[in-house]
């Protein structure tokens, strides 16, 4: 629940947003990093090249889930990374968030290292470092090697813990002399719910009450088993890092979740309590164990016996096993209490929360997100209140748009301008936020809509065999900001006037 101080801060923020919130790079702490990001399957392409084997995301995309689109070629980052790093340099990007494709580095998930995969990631990391761009590396971005899913059910089995630790060990050993910021799992909560409850992301499992034509799954229990195994695997990898590498490499290992911000639909007590429950399920479910050693009370109560329990040993290993929390935040939802969901048979994650999501402006998804920068402020403020001073990285934040060929992405500029401004307000109010990564650098393969939707600062011309990159208005705006220029609305107009607008089709 919002504390009175948070409420006052929120009012302050709304006033700041109304002012237009002019600020500059220099207003942020000197060691704060601004970057952008992508993930292996969405960016690299070369899916069948140099020994890489399929991941569960390859399989999911190839079975038509993204309207036939796949990451087989994507942005061809496997071959074009040097060109892209040049663009990052021109933009003054300070950090780049990337992920390693497990099945490129260790084909089939276990066994010998693929020398070509090792060479690619060494080159990519070296290229970033030699240009002064900090690599922030994620180990698992929805792309478990398919072989491990086939062999023992992947994340549904505890066998995953051992294989994940060997993979993490390989990455720490091979790249840890240059990589200081590691994230074990991207969007651990959404991976568990999207993949094993809703059937809406790899590996596409679901069962009733979800009606999504999945060939397998058990929505009532699988997301909770997967979440549990993820925590075990994450904490085992962190334990290894601390024992074997921390003293020489001095790096940091964190964990990433997706989080909406949630506000009550009405000010009724029921809606206020339901809103806190939404935070418990989306944030607390996987973050509470990392900080306090156990699941939140409301999650335990509503999920009951379907929620795996930690042994004392596991709880101790998990508690405190993060150096930072990574959050992916895009939008804010309005929450209404819905106790009737607790009456249905075969409950899943979504019904266990017992809420109804209300959109305040009609159907707001999926064309573009409503701009609610105060939601990022609320989220950062909440993380501070719930988890104390632990460092936070905004790992993903950005505006969705139809990919229609225009480079004039004014809504993305407004989104970035206001969300970054909101983050600054949270920092001024004591949030220990240490970095911001705009999602995403280029329009590549998108989880939500293949090549039909985009989040990129650069448009990639898919009809051109060189996959030429074109800066959008947002790339100019971000670059100006990173170069220390003003972010006022005037600055946005200036950028707009000098921008080449390309219309296709
Ligand atoms: C979530 C995921 O981490 C990323 O892969 C995806 O493209 C974006 N957010 C947007 O959907």
PDB file of C-alpha atoms in Angstrom, residues 229-499:
ATOM      1  CA  UNK A 229      13.370 -23.859 -10.163  1.00  0.00           C
ATOM      2  CA  UNK A 230      14.482 -20.527 -11.577  1.00  0.00           C
ATOM      3  CA  UNK A 231      15.143 -19.242  -8.045  1.00  0.00           C
ATOM      4  CA  UNK A 232      17.100 -22.396  -7.219  1.00  0.00           C
ATOM      5  CA  UNK A 233      19.171 -22.150 -10.412  1.00  0.00           C
ATOM      6  CA  UNK A 234      19.771 -18.416 -10.002  1.00  0.00           C
ATOM      7  CA  UNK A 235      20.921 -18.705  -6.404  1.00  0.00           C
ATOM      8  CA  UNK A 236      23.176 -21.693  -7.157  1.00  0.00           C
ATOM      9  CA  UNK A 237      24.857 -19.696  -9.939  1.00  0.00           C
ATOM     10  CA  UNK A 238      25.327 -16.728  -7.600  1.00  0.00           C
ATOM     11  CA  UNK A 239      26.806 -18.975  -4.925  1.00  0.00           C
ATOM     12  CA  UNK A 240      29.317 -20.229  -7.468  1.00  0.00           C
ATOM     13  CA  UNK A 241      30.153 -16.694  -8.635  1.00  0.00           C
ATOM     14  CA  UNK A 242      30.815 -15.566  -5.078  1.00  0.00           C
ATOM     15  CA  UNK A 243      33.013 -18.568  -4.326  1.00  0.00           C
ATOM     16  CA  UNK A 244      34.985 -18.775  -7.535  1.00  0.00           C
ATOM     17  CA  UNK A 245      35.022 -15.386  -9.248  1.00  0.00           C
ATOM     18  CA  UNK A 246      33.900 -12.465  -7.096  1.00  0.00           C
ATOM     19  CA  UNK A 247      37.257 -11.774  -5.460  1.00  0.00           C
ATOM     20  CA  UNK A 248      39.103 -11.537  -8.765  1.00  0.00           C
ATOM     21  CA  UNK A 249      36.429 -10.289 -11.160  1.00  0.00           C
ATOM     22  CA  UNK A 250      34.559  -7.938  -8.796  1.00  0.00           C
ATOM     23  CA  UNK A 251      31.340  -8.192 -10.772  1.00  0.00           C
ATOM     24  CA  UNK A 252      27.659  -8.110  -9.769  1.00  0.00           C
ATOM     25  CA  UNK A 253      24.938 -10.667 -10.395  1.00  0.00           C
ATOM     26  CA  UNK A 254      21.289  -9.668 -10.493  1.00  0.00           C
ATOM     27  CA  UNK A 255      17.854 -10.983 -11.378  1.00  0.00           C
ATOM     28  CA  UNK A 256      15.269  -9.510 -13.721  1.00  0.00           C
ATOM     29  CA  UNK A 257      11.487  -9.314 -13.516  1.00  0.00           C
ATOM     30  CA  UNK A 258       8.801  -7.661 -15.591  1.00  0.00           C
ATOM     31  CA  UNK A 259       6.587  -5.291 -13.735  1.00  0.00           C
ATOM     32  CA  UNK A 260       3.626  -3.192 -14.551  1.00  0.00           C
ATOM     33  CA  UNK A 261       2.831  -0.488 -12.055  1.00  0.00           C
ATOM     34  CA  UNK A 262      -0.557  -0.995 -10.490  1.00  0.00           C
ATOM     35  CA  UNK A 263      -3.063   1.517  -9.175  1.00  0.00           C
ATOM     36  CA  UNK A 264      -6.473   0.865  -7.619  1.00  0.00           C
ATOM     37  CA  UNK A 265      -9.387   1.337 -10.024  1.00  0.00           C
ATOM     38  CA  UNK A 266     -11.415   2.949  -7.259  1.00  0.00           C
ATOM     39  CA  UNK A 267     -10.422   4.024  -3.777  1.00  0.00           C
ATOM     40  CA  UNK A 268     -12.457   1.232  -2.180  1.00  0.00           C
ATOM     41  CA  UNK A 269     -10.579  -0.830   0.416  1.00  0.00           C
ATOM     42  CA  UNK A 270     -11.136  -3.943  -1.717  1.00  0.00           C
ATOM     43  CA  UNK A 271      -9.467  -2.406  -4.767  1.00  0.00           C
ATOM     44  CA  UNK A 272      -6.591  -1.036  -2.686  1.00  0.00           C
ATOM     45  CA  UNK A 273      -5.940  -4.479  -1.167  1.00  0.00           C
ATOM     46  CA  UNK A 274      -6.304  -6.137  -4.584  1.00  0.00           C
ATOM     47  CA  UNK A 275      -3.708  -3.711  -5.970  1.00  0.00           C
ATOM     48  CA  UNK A 276      -1.239  -4.732  -3.271  1.00  0.00           C
ATOM     49  CA  UNK A 277      -1.976  -8.379  -4.136  1.00  0.00           C
ATOM     50  CA  UNK A 278      -1.108  -7.661  -7.783  1.00  0.00           C
ATOM     51  CA  UNK A 279       2.251  -6.280  -6.597  1.00  0.00           C
ATOM     52  CA  UNK A 280       2.769  -9.365  -4.430  1.00  0.00           C
ATOM     53  CA  UNK A 281       2.175 -11.696  -7.370  1.00  0.00           C
ATOM     54  CA  UNK A 282       4.045  -9.767 -10.060  1.00  0.00           C
ATOM     55  CA  UNK A 283       6.934  -8.462  -7.967  1.00  0.00           C
ATOM     56  CA  UNK A 284       6.980 -10.194  -4.587  1.00  0.00           C
ATOM     57  CA  UNK A 285       6.457 -13.754  -5.873  1.00  0.00           C
ATOM     58  CA  UNK A 286      10.040 -13.961  -7.118  1.00  0.00           C
ATOM     59  CA  UNK A 287      11.726 -10.966  -5.466  1.00  0.00           C
ATOM     60  CA  UNK A 288      10.602 -11.562  -1.847  1.00  0.00           C
ATOM     61  CA  UNK A 289      12.448 -14.931  -1.704  1.00  0.00           C
ATOM     62  CA  UNK A 290      15.626 -13.230  -2.955  1.00  0.00           C
ATOM     63  CA  UNK A 291      15.455 -10.606  -0.216  1.00  0.00           C
ATOM     64  CA  UNK A 292      13.539 -12.288   2.620  1.00  0.00           C
ATOM     65  CA  UNK A 293      13.900 -16.019   1.859  1.00  0.00           C
ATOM     66  CA  UNK A 294      10.216 -16.844   1.272  1.00  0.00           C
ATOM     67  CA  UNK A 295       7.181 -16.150  -0.898  1.00  0.00           C
ATOM     68  CA  UNK A 296       4.774 -13.333   0.077  1.00  0.00           C
ATOM     69  CA  UNK A 297       1.925 -14.262   2.413  1.00  0.00           C
ATOM     70  CA  UNK A 298      -0.853 -13.467  -0.097  1.00  0.00           C
ATOM     71  CA  UNK A 299       0.785 -15.650  -2.761  1.00  0.00           C
ATOM     72  CA  UNK A 300       1.097 -18.547  -0.325  1.00  0.00           C
ATOM     73  CA  UNK A 301      -2.503 -18.094   0.776  1.00  0.00           C
ATOM     74  CA  UNK A 302      -4.088 -17.960  -2.675  1.00  0.00           C
ATOM     75  CA  UNK A 303      -1.917 -20.591  -4.383  1.00  0.00           C
ATOM     76  CA  UNK A 304      -1.921 -22.972  -1.423  1.00  0.00           C
ATOM     77  CA  UNK A 305      -0.394 -26.414  -1.969  1.00  0.00           C
ATOM     78  CA  UNK A 306       0.325 -25.718  -5.621  1.00  0.00           C
ATOM     79  CA  UNK A 307       3.143 -23.408  -4.565  1.00  0.00           C
ATOM     80  CA  UNK A 308       6.377 -25.341  -3.921  1.00  0.00           C
ATOM     81  CA  UNK A 309       7.922 -24.739  -0.503  1.00  0.00           C
ATOM     82  CA  UNK A 310      11.580 -23.951   0.170  1.00  0.00           C
ATOM     83  CA  UNK A 311      13.592 -26.168   2.477  1.00  0.00           C
ATOM     84  CA  UNK A 312      15.525 -24.281   5.127  1.00  0.00           C
ATOM     85  CA  UNK A 313      18.719 -24.821   3.158  1.00  0.00           C
ATOM     86  CA  UNK A 314      17.182 -23.488  -0.079  1.00  0.00           C
ATOM     87  CA  UNK A 315      15.682 -20.503   1.635  1.00  0.00           C
ATOM     88  CA  UNK A 316      19.090 -19.591   3.082  1.00  0.00           C
ATOM     89  CA  UNK A 317      20.777 -19.984  -0.290  1.00  0.00           C
ATOM     90  CA  UNK A 318      18.191 -17.836  -2.063  1.00  0.00           C
ATOM     91  CA  UNK A 319      17.941 -15.095   0.558  1.00  0.00           C
ATOM     92  CA  UNK A 320      20.378 -12.318  -0.269  1.00  0.00           C
ATOM     93  CA  UNK A 321      21.474 -13.853  -3.567  1.00  0.00           C
ATOM     94  CA  UNK A 322      21.156 -10.654  -5.595  1.00  0.00           C
ATOM     95  CA  UNK A 323      23.402  -7.667  -6.081  1.00  0.00           C
ATOM     96  CA  UNK A 324      20.671  -5.768  -7.935  1.00  0.00           C
ATOM     97  CA  UNK A 325      17.083  -6.005  -9.136  1.00  0.00           C
ATOM     98  CA  UNK A 326      16.516  -5.522 -12.858  1.00  0.00           C
ATOM     99  CA  UNK A 327      13.034  -4.345 -13.835  1.00  0.00           C
ATOM    100  CA  UNK A 328      11.369  -4.221 -17.218  1.00  0.00           C
ATOM    101  CA  UNK A 329       8.613  -1.656 -17.054  1.00  0.00           C
ATOM    102  CA  UNK A 330       6.331  -0.467 -19.823  1.00  0.00           C
ATOM    103  CA  UNK A 331       2.949   0.557 -18.507  1.00  0.00           C
ATOM    104  CA  UNK A 332       0.500   0.962 -15.628  1.00  0.00           C
ATOM    105  CA  UNK A 333      -2.669  -1.013 -15.050  1.00  0.00           C
ATOM    106  CA  UNK A 334      -5.783  -0.211 -13.021  1.00  0.00           C
ATOM    107  CA  UNK A 335      -6.794  -2.962 -10.642  1.00  0.00           C
ATOM    108  CA  UNK A 336     -10.212  -3.972  -9.414  1.00  0.00           C
ATOM    109  CA  UNK A 337     -10.816  -6.653  -6.824  1.00  0.00           C
ATOM    110  CA  UNK A 338     -12.346  -9.829  -8.259  1.00  0.00           C
ATOM    111  CA  UNK A 339     -12.895 -12.419  -5.519  1.00  0.00           C
ATOM    112  CA  UNK A 340     -15.056 -14.582  -7.816  1.00  0.00           C
ATOM    113  CA  UNK A 341     -11.858 -15.757  -9.540  1.00  0.00           C
ATOM    114  CA  UNK A 342     -11.036 -17.699  -6.395  1.00  0.00           C
ATOM    115  CA  UNK A 343     -14.170 -19.813  -6.881  1.00  0.00           C
ATOM    116  CA  UNK A 344     -13.201 -21.325 -10.223  1.00  0.00           C
ATOM    117  CA  UNK A 345     -11.727 -24.799 -10.690  1.00  0.00           C
ATOM    118  CA  UNK A 346      -8.205 -25.265 -12.048  1.00  0.00           C
ATOM    119  CA  UNK A 347      -7.026 -21.840 -11.013  1.00  0.00           C
ATOM    120  CA  UNK A 348      -3.912 -20.385 -12.651  1.00  0.00           C
ATOM    121  CA  UNK A 349      -1.593 -17.457 -11.855  1.00  0.00           C
ATOM    122  CA  UNK A 350      -3.974 -14.902 -13.335  1.00  0.00           C
ATOM    123  CA  UNK A 351      -7.026 -16.156 -11.445  1.00  0.00           C
ATOM    124  CA  UNK A 352      -5.024 -16.725  -8.243  1.00  0.00           C
ATOM    125  CA  UNK A 353      -4.459 -12.964  -8.027  1.00  0.00           C
ATOM    126  CA  UNK A 354      -8.240 -12.449  -7.902  1.00  0.00           C
ATOM    127  CA  UNK A 355      -8.190  -9.162  -9.762  1.00  0.00           C
ATOM    128  CA  UNK A 356      -9.749  -7.665 -12.823  1.00  0.00           C
ATOM    129  CA  UNK A 357      -7.574  -5.443 -14.979  1.00  0.00           C
ATOM    130  CA  UNK A 358      -9.298  -2.265 -16.047  1.00  0.00           C
ATOM    131  CA  UNK A 359      -8.144  -0.072 -18.884  1.00  0.00           C
ATOM    132  CA  UNK A 360      -8.940   3.551 -18.302  1.00  0.00           C
ATOM    133  CA  UNK A 361      -8.804   4.588 -21.950  1.00  0.00           C
ATOM    134  CA  UNK A 362     -10.585   1.848 -23.856  1.00  0.00           C
ATOM    135  CA  UNK A 363      -8.503  -0.994 -25.198  1.00  0.00           C
ATOM    136  CA  UNK A 364      -5.003   0.412 -24.817  1.00  0.00           C
ATOM    137  CA  UNK A 365      -2.990  -2.502 -26.153  1.00  0.00           C
ATOM    138  CA  UNK A 366      -1.300  -3.494 -28.359  1.00  0.00           C
ATOM    139  CA  UNK A 367      -0.835  -0.486 -30.680  1.00  0.00           C
ATOM    140  CA  UNK A 368       0.955   1.725 -28.227  1.00  0.00           C
ATOM    141  CA  UNK A 369       1.253   2.191 -24.517  1.00  0.00           C
ATOM    142  CA  UNK A 370      -0.527   5.048 -22.783  1.00  0.00           C
ATOM    143  CA  UNK A 371       2.132   7.414 -21.472  1.00  0.00           C
ATOM    144  CA  UNK A 372       2.032   7.134 -17.676  1.00  0.00           C
ATOM    145  CA  UNK A 373       5.516   8.099 -16.513  1.00  0.00           C
ATOM    146  CA  UNK A 374       4.346   8.367 -12.907  1.00  0.00           C
ATOM    147  CA  UNK A 375       4.029   4.564 -13.063  1.00  0.00           C
ATOM    148  CA  UNK A 376       7.803   4.191 -13.290  1.00  0.00           C
ATOM    149  CA  UNK A 377       8.157   6.589 -10.376  1.00  0.00           C
ATOM    150  CA  UNK A 378       5.641   4.544  -8.395  1.00  0.00           C
ATOM    151  CA  UNK A 379       7.433   1.297  -9.171  1.00  0.00           C
ATOM    152  CA  UNK A 380      10.889   2.591  -8.188  1.00  0.00           C
ATOM    153  CA  UNK A 381       9.472   4.130  -5.038  1.00  0.00           C
ATOM    154  CA  UNK A 382       7.771   0.827  -4.182  1.00  0.00           C
ATOM    155  CA  UNK A 383      10.968  -1.186  -4.713  1.00  0.00           C
ATOM    156  CA  UNK A 384      12.741   1.176  -2.316  1.00  0.00           C
ATOM    157  CA  UNK A 385      10.033   0.825   0.301  1.00  0.00           C
ATOM    158  CA  UNK A 386       9.631  -2.934  -0.054  1.00  0.00           C
ATOM    159  CA  UNK A 387      13.286  -3.966  -0.495  1.00  0.00           C
ATOM    160  CA  UNK A 388      15.400  -1.142   0.931  1.00  0.00           C
ATOM    161  CA  UNK A 389      18.516   0.210  -0.620  1.00  0.00           C
ATOM    162  CA  UNK A 390      19.305  -2.610  -3.065  1.00  0.00           C
ATOM    163  CA  UNK A 391      20.487  -1.209  -6.424  1.00  0.00           C
ATOM    164  CA  UNK A 392      17.922  -1.239  -9.219  1.00  0.00           C
ATOM    165  CA  UNK A 393      18.451  -1.176 -12.973  1.00  0.00           C
ATOM    166  CA  UNK A 394      15.644  -0.256 -15.336  1.00  0.00           C
ATOM    167  CA  UNK A 395      16.564  -2.975 -17.817  1.00  0.00           C
ATOM    168  CA  UNK A 396      13.760  -2.322 -20.267  1.00  0.00           C
ATOM    169  CA  UNK A 397      11.464   0.620 -20.905  1.00  0.00           C
ATOM    170  CA  UNK A 398      10.181   1.923 -24.196  1.00  0.00           C
ATOM    171  CA  UNK A 399       7.226   2.676 -26.414  1.00  0.00           C
ATOM    172  CA  UNK A 400       5.530   0.140 -28.639  1.00  0.00           C
ATOM    173  CA  UNK A 401       4.464   1.114 -32.157  1.00  0.00           C
ATOM    174  CA  UNK A 402       3.264  -0.488 -35.336  1.00  0.00           C
ATOM    175  CA  UNK A 403       6.155  -0.995 -37.671  1.00  0.00           C
ATOM    176  CA  UNK A 404       4.905   1.143 -40.528  1.00  0.00           C
ATOM    177  CA  UNK A 405       8.122   2.542 -41.936  1.00  0.00           C
ATOM    178  CA  UNK A 406       7.975   5.982 -40.403  1.00  0.00           C
ATOM    179  CA  UNK A 407      11.007   7.290 -38.610  1.00  0.00           C
ATOM    180  CA  UNK A 408       8.968  10.025 -36.956  1.00  0.00           C
ATOM    181  CA  UNK A 409       8.270   8.226 -33.678  1.00  0.00           C
ATOM    182  CA  UNK A 410       7.153  11.252 -31.708  1.00  0.00           C
ATOM    183  CA  UNK A 411       5.228   9.171 -29.188  1.00  0.00           C
ATOM    184  CA  UNK A 412       8.424   7.243 -28.353  1.00  0.00           C
ATOM    185  CA  UNK A 413      10.254  10.535 -27.794  1.00  0.00           C
ATOM    186  CA  UNK A 414       7.517  11.764 -25.485  1.00  0.00           C
ATOM    187  CA  UNK A 415       7.543   8.440 -23.712  1.00  0.00           C
ATOM    188  CA  UNK A 416      11.318   8.472 -23.160  1.00  0.00           C
ATOM    189  CA  UNK A 417      11.380  12.120 -22.191  1.00  0.00           C
ATOM    190  CA  UNK A 418       8.725  11.706 -19.518  1.00  0.00           C
ATOM    191  CA  UNK A 419       9.777   8.263 -18.224  1.00  0.00           C
ATOM    192  CA  UNK A 420      13.440   9.239 -17.868  1.00  0.00           C
ATOM    193  CA  UNK A 421      12.300  12.442 -16.161  1.00  0.00           C
ATOM    194  CA  UNK A 422      10.182  10.402 -13.785  1.00  0.00           C
ATOM    195  CA  UNK A 423      13.094   8.134 -12.990  1.00  0.00           C
ATOM    196  CA  UNK A 424      15.153  11.231 -12.180  1.00  0.00           C
ATOM    197  CA  UNK A 425      12.465  12.345  -9.747  1.00  0.00           C
ATOM    198  CA  UNK A 426      12.559   8.916  -8.083  1.00  0.00           C
ATOM    199  CA  UNK A 427      16.351   9.107  -7.783  1.00  0.00           C
ATOM    200  CA  UNK A 428      16.080  12.568  -6.244  1.00  0.00           C
ATOM    201  CA  UNK A 429      13.646  11.061  -3.776  1.00  0.00           C
ATOM    202  CA  UNK A 430      16.170   8.410  -2.693  1.00  0.00           C
ATOM    203  CA  UNK A 431      15.699   5.533  -5.157  1.00  0.00           C
ATOM    204  CA  UNK A 432      18.947   3.604  -5.628  1.00  0.00           C
ATOM    205  CA  UNK A 433      18.406   3.260  -9.381  1.00  0.00           C
ATOM    206  CA  UNK A 434      21.757   2.860 -11.113  1.00  0.00           C
ATOM    207  CA  UNK A 435      21.004   2.524 -14.803  1.00  0.00           C
ATOM    208  CA  UNK A 436      18.454   2.827 -17.588  1.00  0.00           C
ATOM    209  CA  UNK A 437      18.333   0.710 -20.745  1.00  0.00           C
ATOM    210  CA  UNK A 438      15.956   1.750 -23.458  1.00  0.00           C
ATOM    211  CA  UNK A 439      14.238  -1.220 -25.094  1.00  0.00           C
ATOM    212  CA  UNK A 440      15.316  -1.651 -27.764  1.00  0.00           C
ATOM    213  CA  UNK A 441      18.210  -0.459 -29.892  1.00  0.00           C
ATOM    214  CA  UNK A 442      16.964  -1.773 -33.248  1.00  0.00           C
ATOM    215  CA  UNK A 443      13.660  -2.984 -34.617  1.00  0.00           C
ATOM    216  CA  UNK A 444      14.378  -6.706 -34.640  1.00  0.00           C
ATOM    217  CA  UNK A 445      12.259  -9.770 -33.943  1.00  0.00           C
ATOM    218  CA  UNK A 446       9.654  -8.801 -31.339  1.00  0.00           C
ATOM    219  CA  UNK A 447       8.170 -11.253 -28.856  1.00  0.00           C
ATOM    220  CA  UNK A 448       4.775  -9.537 -28.968  1.00  0.00           C
ATOM    221  CA  UNK A 449       4.350  -9.378 -32.711  1.00  0.00           C
ATOM    222  CA  UNK A 450       7.200 -10.716 -34.822  1.00  0.00           C
ATOM    223  CA  UNK A 451       8.139  -7.950 -37.256  1.00  0.00           C
ATOM    224  CA  UNK A 452       4.784  -6.149 -37.088  1.00  0.00           C
ATOM    225  CA  UNK A 453       5.469  -4.238 -33.875  1.00  0.00           C
ATOM    226  CA  UNK A 454       8.556  -2.363 -32.865  1.00  0.00           C
ATOM    227  CA  UNK A 455      10.294  -0.695 -29.956  1.00  0.00           C
ATOM    228  CA  UNK A 456      13.545   0.334 -31.675  1.00  0.00           C
ATOM    229  CA  UNK A 457      15.517   3.551 -31.809  1.00  0.00           C
ATOM    230  CA  UNK A 458      16.611   2.419 -35.266  1.00  0.00           C
ATOM    231  CA  UNK A 459      14.364   1.192 -38.029  1.00  0.00           C
ATOM    232  CA  UNK A 460      15.737  -1.824 -39.884  1.00  0.00           C
ATOM    233  CA  UNK A 461      14.715  -2.087 -43.523  1.00  0.00           C
ATOM    234  CA  UNK A 462      13.752  -5.723 -43.925  1.00  0.00           C
ATOM    235  CA  UNK A 463      13.248  -5.327 -47.681  1.00  0.00           C
ATOM    236  CA  UNK A 464      16.860  -4.415 -48.125  1.00  0.00           C
ATOM    237  CA  UNK A 465      19.265  -7.351 -48.206  1.00  0.00           C
ATOM    238  CA  UNK A 466      21.796  -5.370 -46.137  1.00  0.00           C
ATOM    239  CA  UNK A 467      19.165  -4.777 -43.447  1.00  0.00           C
ATOM    240  CA  UNK A 468      20.158  -1.126 -43.390  1.00  0.00           C
ATOM    241  CA  UNK A 469      19.523   0.702 -40.127  1.00  0.00           C
ATOM    242  CA  UNK A 470      17.879   4.173 -40.094  1.00  0.00           C
ATOM    243  CA  UNK A 471      17.810   6.375 -36.987  1.00  0.00           C
ATOM    244  CA  UNK A 472      14.345   7.357 -35.833  1.00  0.00           C
ATOM    245  CA  UNK A 473      13.479  10.623 -34.130  1.00  0.00           C
ATOM    246  CA  UNK A 474      13.934   8.805 -30.808  1.00  0.00           C
ATOM    247  CA  UNK A 475      17.533   7.875 -31.695  1.00  0.00           C
ATOM    248  CA  UNK A 476      18.286  11.559 -32.286  1.00  0.00           C
ATOM    249  CA  UNK A 477      16.556  12.571 -29.083  1.00  0.00           C
ATOM    250  CA  UNK A 478      18.379   9.974 -26.976  1.00  0.00           C
ATOM    251  CA  UNK A 479      21.680  10.865 -28.595  1.00  0.00           C
ATOM    252  CA  UNK A 480      21.144  14.564 -27.880  1.00  0.00           C
ATOM    253  CA  UNK A 481      20.329  13.751 -24.295  1.00  0.00           C
ATOM    254  CA  UNK A 482      23.410  11.534 -23.933  1.00  0.00           C
ATOM    255  CA  UNK A 483      25.539  14.308 -25.387  1.00  0.00           C
ATOM    256  CA  UNK A 484      24.360  16.595 -22.596  1.00  0.00           C
ATOM    257  CA  UNK A 485      21.875  18.700 -24.553  1.00  0.00           C
ATOM    258  CA  UNK A 486      18.549  19.944 -23.264  1.00  0.00           C
ATOM    259  CA  UNK A 487      15.563  17.612 -23.246  1.00  0.00           C
ATOM    260  CA  UNK A 488      12.889  20.303 -23.346  1.00  0.00           C
ATOM    261  CA  UNK A 489      10.036  20.118 -25.836  1.00  0.00           C
ATOM    262  CA  UNK A 490      11.943  22.693 -27.928  1.00  0.00           C
ATOM    263  CA  UNK A 491      14.783  20.235 -28.212  1.00  0.00           C
ATOM    264  CA  UNK A 492      12.339  17.608 -29.461  1.00  0.00           C
ATOM    265  CA  UNK A 493      11.046  19.962 -32.136  1.00  0.00           C
ATOM    266  CA  UNK A 494      14.564  20.842 -33.263  1.00  0.00           C
ATOM    267  CA  UNK A 495      15.375  17.192 -33.684  1.00  0.00           C
ATOM    268  CA  UNK A 496      12.106  16.661 -35.496  1.00  0.00           C
ATOM    269  CA  UNK A 497      12.844  19.402 -38.011  1.00  0.00           C
ATOM    270  CA  UNK A 498      16.124  17.854 -39.049  1.00  0.00           C
ATOM    271  CA  UNK A 499      14.903  14.295 -39.305  1.00  0.00           C
TER     272      UNK A 499
END
